[in-house]
PDB file of C-alpha atoms (C1' of nucleotides) in Angstrom:
ATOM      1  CA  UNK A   1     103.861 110.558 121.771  1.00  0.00           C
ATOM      2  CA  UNK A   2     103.002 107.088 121.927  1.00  0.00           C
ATOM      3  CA  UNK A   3     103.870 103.470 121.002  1.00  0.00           C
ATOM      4  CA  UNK A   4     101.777 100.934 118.567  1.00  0.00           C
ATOM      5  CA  UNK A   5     102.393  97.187 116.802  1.00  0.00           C
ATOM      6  CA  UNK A   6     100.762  97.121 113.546  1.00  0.00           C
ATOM      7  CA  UNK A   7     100.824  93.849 112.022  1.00  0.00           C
ATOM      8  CA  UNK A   8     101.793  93.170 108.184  1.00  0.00           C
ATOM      9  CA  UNK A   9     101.901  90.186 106.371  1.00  0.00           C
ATOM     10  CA  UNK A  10     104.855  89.921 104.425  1.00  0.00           C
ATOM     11  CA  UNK A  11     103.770  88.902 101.634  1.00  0.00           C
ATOM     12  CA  UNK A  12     102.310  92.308 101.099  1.00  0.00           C
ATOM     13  CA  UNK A  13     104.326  94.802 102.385  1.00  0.00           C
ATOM     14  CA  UNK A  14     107.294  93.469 104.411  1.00  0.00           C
ATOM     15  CA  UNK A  15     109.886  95.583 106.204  1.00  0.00           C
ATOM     16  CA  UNK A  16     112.277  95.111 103.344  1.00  0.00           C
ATOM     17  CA  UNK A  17     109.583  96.266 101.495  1.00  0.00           C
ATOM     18  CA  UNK A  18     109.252  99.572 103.580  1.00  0.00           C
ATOM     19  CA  UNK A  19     113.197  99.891 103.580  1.00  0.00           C
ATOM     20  CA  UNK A  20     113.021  99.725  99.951  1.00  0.00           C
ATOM     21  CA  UNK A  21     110.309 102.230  99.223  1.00  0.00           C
ATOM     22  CA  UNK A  22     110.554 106.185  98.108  1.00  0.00           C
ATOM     23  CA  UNK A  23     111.541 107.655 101.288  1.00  0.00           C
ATOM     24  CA  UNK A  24     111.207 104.367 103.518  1.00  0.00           C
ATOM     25  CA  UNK A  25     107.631 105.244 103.255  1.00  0.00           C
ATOM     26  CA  UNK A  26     103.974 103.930 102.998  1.00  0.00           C
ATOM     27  CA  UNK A  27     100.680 104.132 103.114  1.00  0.00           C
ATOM     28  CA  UNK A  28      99.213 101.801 105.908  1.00  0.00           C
ATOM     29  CA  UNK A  29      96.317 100.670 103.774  1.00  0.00           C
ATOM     30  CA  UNK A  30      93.916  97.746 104.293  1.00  0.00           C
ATOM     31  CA  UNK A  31      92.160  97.948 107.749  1.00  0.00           C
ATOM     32  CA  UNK A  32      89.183  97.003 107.807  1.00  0.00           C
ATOM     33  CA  UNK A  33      88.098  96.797 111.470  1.00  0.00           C
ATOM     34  CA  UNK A  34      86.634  99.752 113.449  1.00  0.00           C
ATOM     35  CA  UNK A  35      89.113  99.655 116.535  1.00  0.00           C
ATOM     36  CA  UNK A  36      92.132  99.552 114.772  1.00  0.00           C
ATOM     37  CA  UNK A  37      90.977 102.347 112.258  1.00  0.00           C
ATOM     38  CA  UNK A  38      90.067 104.289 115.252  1.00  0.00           C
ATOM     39  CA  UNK A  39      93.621 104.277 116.499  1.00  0.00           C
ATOM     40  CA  UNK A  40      94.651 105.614 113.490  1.00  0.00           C
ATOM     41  CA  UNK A  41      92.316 108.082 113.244  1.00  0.00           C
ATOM     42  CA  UNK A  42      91.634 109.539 117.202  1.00  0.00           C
ATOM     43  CA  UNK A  43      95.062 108.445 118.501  1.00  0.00           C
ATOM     44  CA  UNK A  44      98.058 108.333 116.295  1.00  0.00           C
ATOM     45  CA  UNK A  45     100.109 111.091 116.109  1.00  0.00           C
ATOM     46  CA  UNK A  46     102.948 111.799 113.729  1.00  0.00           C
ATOM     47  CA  UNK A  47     105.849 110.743 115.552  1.00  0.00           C
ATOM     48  CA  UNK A  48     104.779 107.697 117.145  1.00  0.00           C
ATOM     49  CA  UNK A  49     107.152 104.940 117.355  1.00  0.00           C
ATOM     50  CA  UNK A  50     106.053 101.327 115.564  1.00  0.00           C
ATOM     51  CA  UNK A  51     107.064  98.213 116.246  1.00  0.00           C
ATOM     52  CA  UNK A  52     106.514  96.497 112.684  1.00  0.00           C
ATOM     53  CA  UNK A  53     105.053  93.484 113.296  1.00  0.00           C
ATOM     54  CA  UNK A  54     104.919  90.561 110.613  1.00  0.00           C
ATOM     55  CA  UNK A  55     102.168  88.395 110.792  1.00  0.00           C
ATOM     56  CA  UNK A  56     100.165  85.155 109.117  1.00  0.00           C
ATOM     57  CA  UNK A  57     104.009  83.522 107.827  1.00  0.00           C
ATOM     58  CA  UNK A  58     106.366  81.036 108.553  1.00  0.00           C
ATOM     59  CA  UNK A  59     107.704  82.811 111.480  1.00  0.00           C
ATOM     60  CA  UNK A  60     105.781  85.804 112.938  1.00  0.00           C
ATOM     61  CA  UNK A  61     107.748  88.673 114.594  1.00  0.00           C
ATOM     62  CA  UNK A  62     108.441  92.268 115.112  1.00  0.00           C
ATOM     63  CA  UNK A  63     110.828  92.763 112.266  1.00  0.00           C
ATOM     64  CA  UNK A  64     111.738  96.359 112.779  1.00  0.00           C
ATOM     65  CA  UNK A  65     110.995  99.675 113.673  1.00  0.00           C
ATOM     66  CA  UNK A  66     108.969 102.901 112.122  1.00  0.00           C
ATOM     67  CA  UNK A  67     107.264 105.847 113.250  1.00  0.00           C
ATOM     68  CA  UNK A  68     104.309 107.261 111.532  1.00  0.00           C
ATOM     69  CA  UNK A  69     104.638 110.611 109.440  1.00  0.00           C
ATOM     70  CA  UNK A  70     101.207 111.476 108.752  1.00  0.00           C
ATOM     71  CA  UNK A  71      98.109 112.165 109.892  1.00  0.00           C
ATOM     72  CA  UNK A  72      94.934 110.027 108.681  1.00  0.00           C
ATOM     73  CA  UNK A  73      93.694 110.382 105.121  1.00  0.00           C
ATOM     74  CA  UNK A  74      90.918 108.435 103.436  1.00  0.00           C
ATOM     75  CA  UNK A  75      92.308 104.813 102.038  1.00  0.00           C
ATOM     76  CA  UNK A  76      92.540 104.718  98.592  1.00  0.00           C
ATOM     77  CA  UNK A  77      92.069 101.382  98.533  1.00  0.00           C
ATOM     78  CA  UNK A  78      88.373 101.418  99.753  1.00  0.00           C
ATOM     79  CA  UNK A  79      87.142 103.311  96.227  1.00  0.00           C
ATOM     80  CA  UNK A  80      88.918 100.495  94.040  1.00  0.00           C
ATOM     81  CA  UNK A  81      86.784  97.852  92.321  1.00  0.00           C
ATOM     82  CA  UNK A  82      89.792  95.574  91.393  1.00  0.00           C
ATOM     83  CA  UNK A  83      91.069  96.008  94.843  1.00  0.00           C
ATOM     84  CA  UNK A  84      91.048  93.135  97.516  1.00  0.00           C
ATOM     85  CA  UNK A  85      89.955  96.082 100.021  1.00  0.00           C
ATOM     86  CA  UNK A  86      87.074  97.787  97.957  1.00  0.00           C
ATOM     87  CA  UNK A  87      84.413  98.490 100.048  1.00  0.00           C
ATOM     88  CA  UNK A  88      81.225  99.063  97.939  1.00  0.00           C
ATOM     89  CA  UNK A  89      79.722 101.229 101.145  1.00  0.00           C
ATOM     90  CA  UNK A  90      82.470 103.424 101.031  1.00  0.00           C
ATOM     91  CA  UNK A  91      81.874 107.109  99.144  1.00  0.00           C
ATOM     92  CA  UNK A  92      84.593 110.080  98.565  1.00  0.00           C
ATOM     93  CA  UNK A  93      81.984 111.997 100.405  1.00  0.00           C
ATOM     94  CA  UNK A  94      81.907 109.773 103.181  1.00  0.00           C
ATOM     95  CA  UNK A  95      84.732 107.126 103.561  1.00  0.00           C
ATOM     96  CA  UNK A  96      84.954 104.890 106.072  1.00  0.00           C
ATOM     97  CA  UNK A  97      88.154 103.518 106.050  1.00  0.00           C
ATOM     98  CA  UNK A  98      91.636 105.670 106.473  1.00  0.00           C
ATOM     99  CA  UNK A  99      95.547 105.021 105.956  1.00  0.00           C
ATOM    100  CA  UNK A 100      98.217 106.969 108.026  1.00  0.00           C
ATOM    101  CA  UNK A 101     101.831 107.051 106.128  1.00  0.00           C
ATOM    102  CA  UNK A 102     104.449 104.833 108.216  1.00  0.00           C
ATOM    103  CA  UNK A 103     107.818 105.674 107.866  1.00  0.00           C
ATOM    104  CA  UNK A 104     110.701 103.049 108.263  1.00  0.00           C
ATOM    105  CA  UNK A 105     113.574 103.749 110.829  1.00  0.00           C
ATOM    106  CA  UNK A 106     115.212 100.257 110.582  1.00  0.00           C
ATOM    107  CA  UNK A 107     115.330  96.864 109.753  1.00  0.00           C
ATOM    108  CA  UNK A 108     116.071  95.327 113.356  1.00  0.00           C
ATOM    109  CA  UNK A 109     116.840  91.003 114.122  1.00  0.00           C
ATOM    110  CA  UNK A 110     113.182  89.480 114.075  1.00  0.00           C
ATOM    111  CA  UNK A 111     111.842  89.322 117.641  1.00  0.00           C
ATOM    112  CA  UNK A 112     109.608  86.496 117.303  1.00  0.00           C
ATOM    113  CA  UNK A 113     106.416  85.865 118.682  1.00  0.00           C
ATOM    114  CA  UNK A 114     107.485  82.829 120.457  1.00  0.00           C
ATOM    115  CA  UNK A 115     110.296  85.217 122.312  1.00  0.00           C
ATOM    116  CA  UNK A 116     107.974  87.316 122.955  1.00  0.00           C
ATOM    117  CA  UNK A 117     105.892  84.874 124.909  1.00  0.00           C
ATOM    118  CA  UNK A 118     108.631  83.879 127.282  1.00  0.00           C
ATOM    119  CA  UNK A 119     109.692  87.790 128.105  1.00  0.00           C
ATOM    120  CA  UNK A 120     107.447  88.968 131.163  1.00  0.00           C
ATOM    121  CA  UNK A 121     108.267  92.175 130.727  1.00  0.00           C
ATOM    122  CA  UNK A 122     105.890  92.054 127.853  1.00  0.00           C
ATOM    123  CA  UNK A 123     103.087  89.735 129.173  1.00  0.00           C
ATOM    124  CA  UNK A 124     100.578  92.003 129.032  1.00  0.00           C
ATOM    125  CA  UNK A 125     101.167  93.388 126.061  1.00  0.00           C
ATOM    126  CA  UNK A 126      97.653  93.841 123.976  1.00  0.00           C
ATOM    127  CA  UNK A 127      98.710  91.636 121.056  1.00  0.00           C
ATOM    128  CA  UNK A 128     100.061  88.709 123.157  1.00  0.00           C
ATOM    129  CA  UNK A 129      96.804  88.387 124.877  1.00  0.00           C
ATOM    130  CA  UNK A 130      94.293  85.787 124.233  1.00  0.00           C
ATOM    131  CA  UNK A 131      92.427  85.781 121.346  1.00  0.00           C
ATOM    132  CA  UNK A 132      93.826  89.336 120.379  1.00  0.00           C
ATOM    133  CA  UNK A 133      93.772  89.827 116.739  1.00  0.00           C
ATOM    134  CA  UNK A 134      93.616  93.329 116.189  1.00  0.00           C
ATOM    135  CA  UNK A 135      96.454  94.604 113.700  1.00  0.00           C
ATOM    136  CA  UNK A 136      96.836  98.153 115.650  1.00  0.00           C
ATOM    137  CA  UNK A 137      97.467  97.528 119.090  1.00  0.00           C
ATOM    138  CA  UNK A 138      98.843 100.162 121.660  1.00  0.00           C
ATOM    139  CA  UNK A 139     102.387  99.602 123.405  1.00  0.00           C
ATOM    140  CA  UNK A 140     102.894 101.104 126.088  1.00  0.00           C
ATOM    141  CA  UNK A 141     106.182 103.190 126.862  1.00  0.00           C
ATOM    142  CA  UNK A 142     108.097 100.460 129.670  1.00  0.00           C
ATOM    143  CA  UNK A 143     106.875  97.458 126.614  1.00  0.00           C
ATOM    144  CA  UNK A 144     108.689  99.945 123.994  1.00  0.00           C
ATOM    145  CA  UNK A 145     111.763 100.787 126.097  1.00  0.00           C
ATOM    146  CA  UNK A 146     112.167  96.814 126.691  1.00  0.00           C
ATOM    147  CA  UNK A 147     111.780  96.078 123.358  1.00  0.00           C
ATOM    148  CA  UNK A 148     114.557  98.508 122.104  1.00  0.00           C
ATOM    149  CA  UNK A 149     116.987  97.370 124.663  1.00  0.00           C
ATOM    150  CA  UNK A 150     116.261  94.132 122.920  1.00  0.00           C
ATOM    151  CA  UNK A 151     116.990  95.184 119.759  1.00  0.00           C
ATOM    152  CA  UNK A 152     119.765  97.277 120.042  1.00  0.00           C
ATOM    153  CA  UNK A 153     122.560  96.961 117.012  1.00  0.00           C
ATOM    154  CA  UNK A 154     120.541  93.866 115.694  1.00  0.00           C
TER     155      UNK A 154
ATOM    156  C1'  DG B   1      94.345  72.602 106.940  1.00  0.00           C
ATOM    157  C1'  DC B   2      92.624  73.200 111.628  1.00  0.00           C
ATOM    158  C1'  DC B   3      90.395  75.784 114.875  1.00  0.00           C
ATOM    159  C1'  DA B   4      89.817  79.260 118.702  1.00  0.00           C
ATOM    160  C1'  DA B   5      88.443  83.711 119.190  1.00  0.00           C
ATOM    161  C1'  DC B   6      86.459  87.627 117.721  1.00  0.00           C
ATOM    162  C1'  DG B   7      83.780  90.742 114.488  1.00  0.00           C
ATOM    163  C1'  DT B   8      79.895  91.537 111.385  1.00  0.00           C
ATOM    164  C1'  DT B   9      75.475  90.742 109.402  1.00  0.00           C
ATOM    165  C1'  DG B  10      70.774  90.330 109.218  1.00  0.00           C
ATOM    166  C1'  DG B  11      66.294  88.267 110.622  1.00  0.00           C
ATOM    167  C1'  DC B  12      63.148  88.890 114.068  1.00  0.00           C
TER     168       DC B  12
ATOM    169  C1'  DG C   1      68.317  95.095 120.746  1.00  0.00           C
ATOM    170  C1'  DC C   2      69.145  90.114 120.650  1.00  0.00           C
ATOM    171  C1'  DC C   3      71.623  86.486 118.917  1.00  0.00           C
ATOM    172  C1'  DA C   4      72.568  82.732 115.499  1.00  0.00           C
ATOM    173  C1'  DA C   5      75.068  82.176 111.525  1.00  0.00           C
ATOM    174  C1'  DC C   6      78.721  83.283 109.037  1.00  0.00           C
ATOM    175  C1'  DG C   7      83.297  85.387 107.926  1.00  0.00           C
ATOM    176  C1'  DT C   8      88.025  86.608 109.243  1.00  0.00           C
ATOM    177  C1'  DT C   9      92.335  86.461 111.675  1.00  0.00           C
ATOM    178  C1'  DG C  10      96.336  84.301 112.578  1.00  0.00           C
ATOM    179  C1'  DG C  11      99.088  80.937 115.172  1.00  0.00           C
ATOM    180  C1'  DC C  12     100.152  76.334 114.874  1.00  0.00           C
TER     181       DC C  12
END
DNA sequence: GCCAACGTTGGC
DNA sequence: GCCAACGTTGGC
């Protein structure tokens, strides 16, 4: 069992979106950088606990929580022409890009980024470092237990 | 829109 | 394998 942040832009799939969505569920699709793929696809287990992160928008934040409910499965999105995240490299035979399902548990008070920064109990957290820009990052259990405390009933 | 930081590409 | 050029991320 462990913790991630995986980042979302809003304006694509928010958490209201996830709320909203057959069985509070969908497919994480659209990375396209090796490390964070490789989290989903050496590392994440079903039942890990995600903080939902929402990123590049007025006022960035972990928005709520979700847990991912599958394992990793090739990303559909890779195979589509019309699709923003085709990847011409990418075969059936051999993709290289994968999607886990993520699962919402609940819309939570948005944590911003900015209150994030002034917490030191989550100063070294991987996506608060320096020039971090990775949209899977790991969490570790203390950062996760701090974080819920936070957010409890909001 | 700016720009720092990081990742990827491709020539050599 | 090196590394310059270019592309992307993402906060501000």
């Amino acid at each position: 069992m462990q913790y991630w942040l995986m980042k979302s832009e809003p304006d694509e799939v928010s958490i209201d979106d996830v709320m909203s969505a057959k069985g509070k569920t969908v497919p994480w699709f659209g990375v396209r950088n090796y490390q964070a793929r490789n989290f989903m696809r050496d590392a994440m287990q079903v039942g890990d606990g995600v903080l939902f992160y929402h990123s590049s928008c007025p006022e960035p934040g972990i928005a709520g929580i979700a847990e991912v409910v599958s394992g990793p499965y090739p990303d559909a999105t890779q195979f589509d022409p019309r699709s923003h995240y085709y990847d011409a490299k990418a075969t059936q035979e051999q993709p290289r890009w994968i999607s886990v399902d993520v699962k919402g548990v609940r819309k939570t008070r948005l944590l911003s980024l900015a209150e994030m920064r002034t917490l030191p109990q989550l100063e070294d957290m991987v996506v608060l470092q320096k020039g971090s820009r990775l949209s899977i990052t790991p969490v570790t259990p203390a950062q996760w237990k701090h974080v819920m405390a936070l957010l409890k009933g909001d």
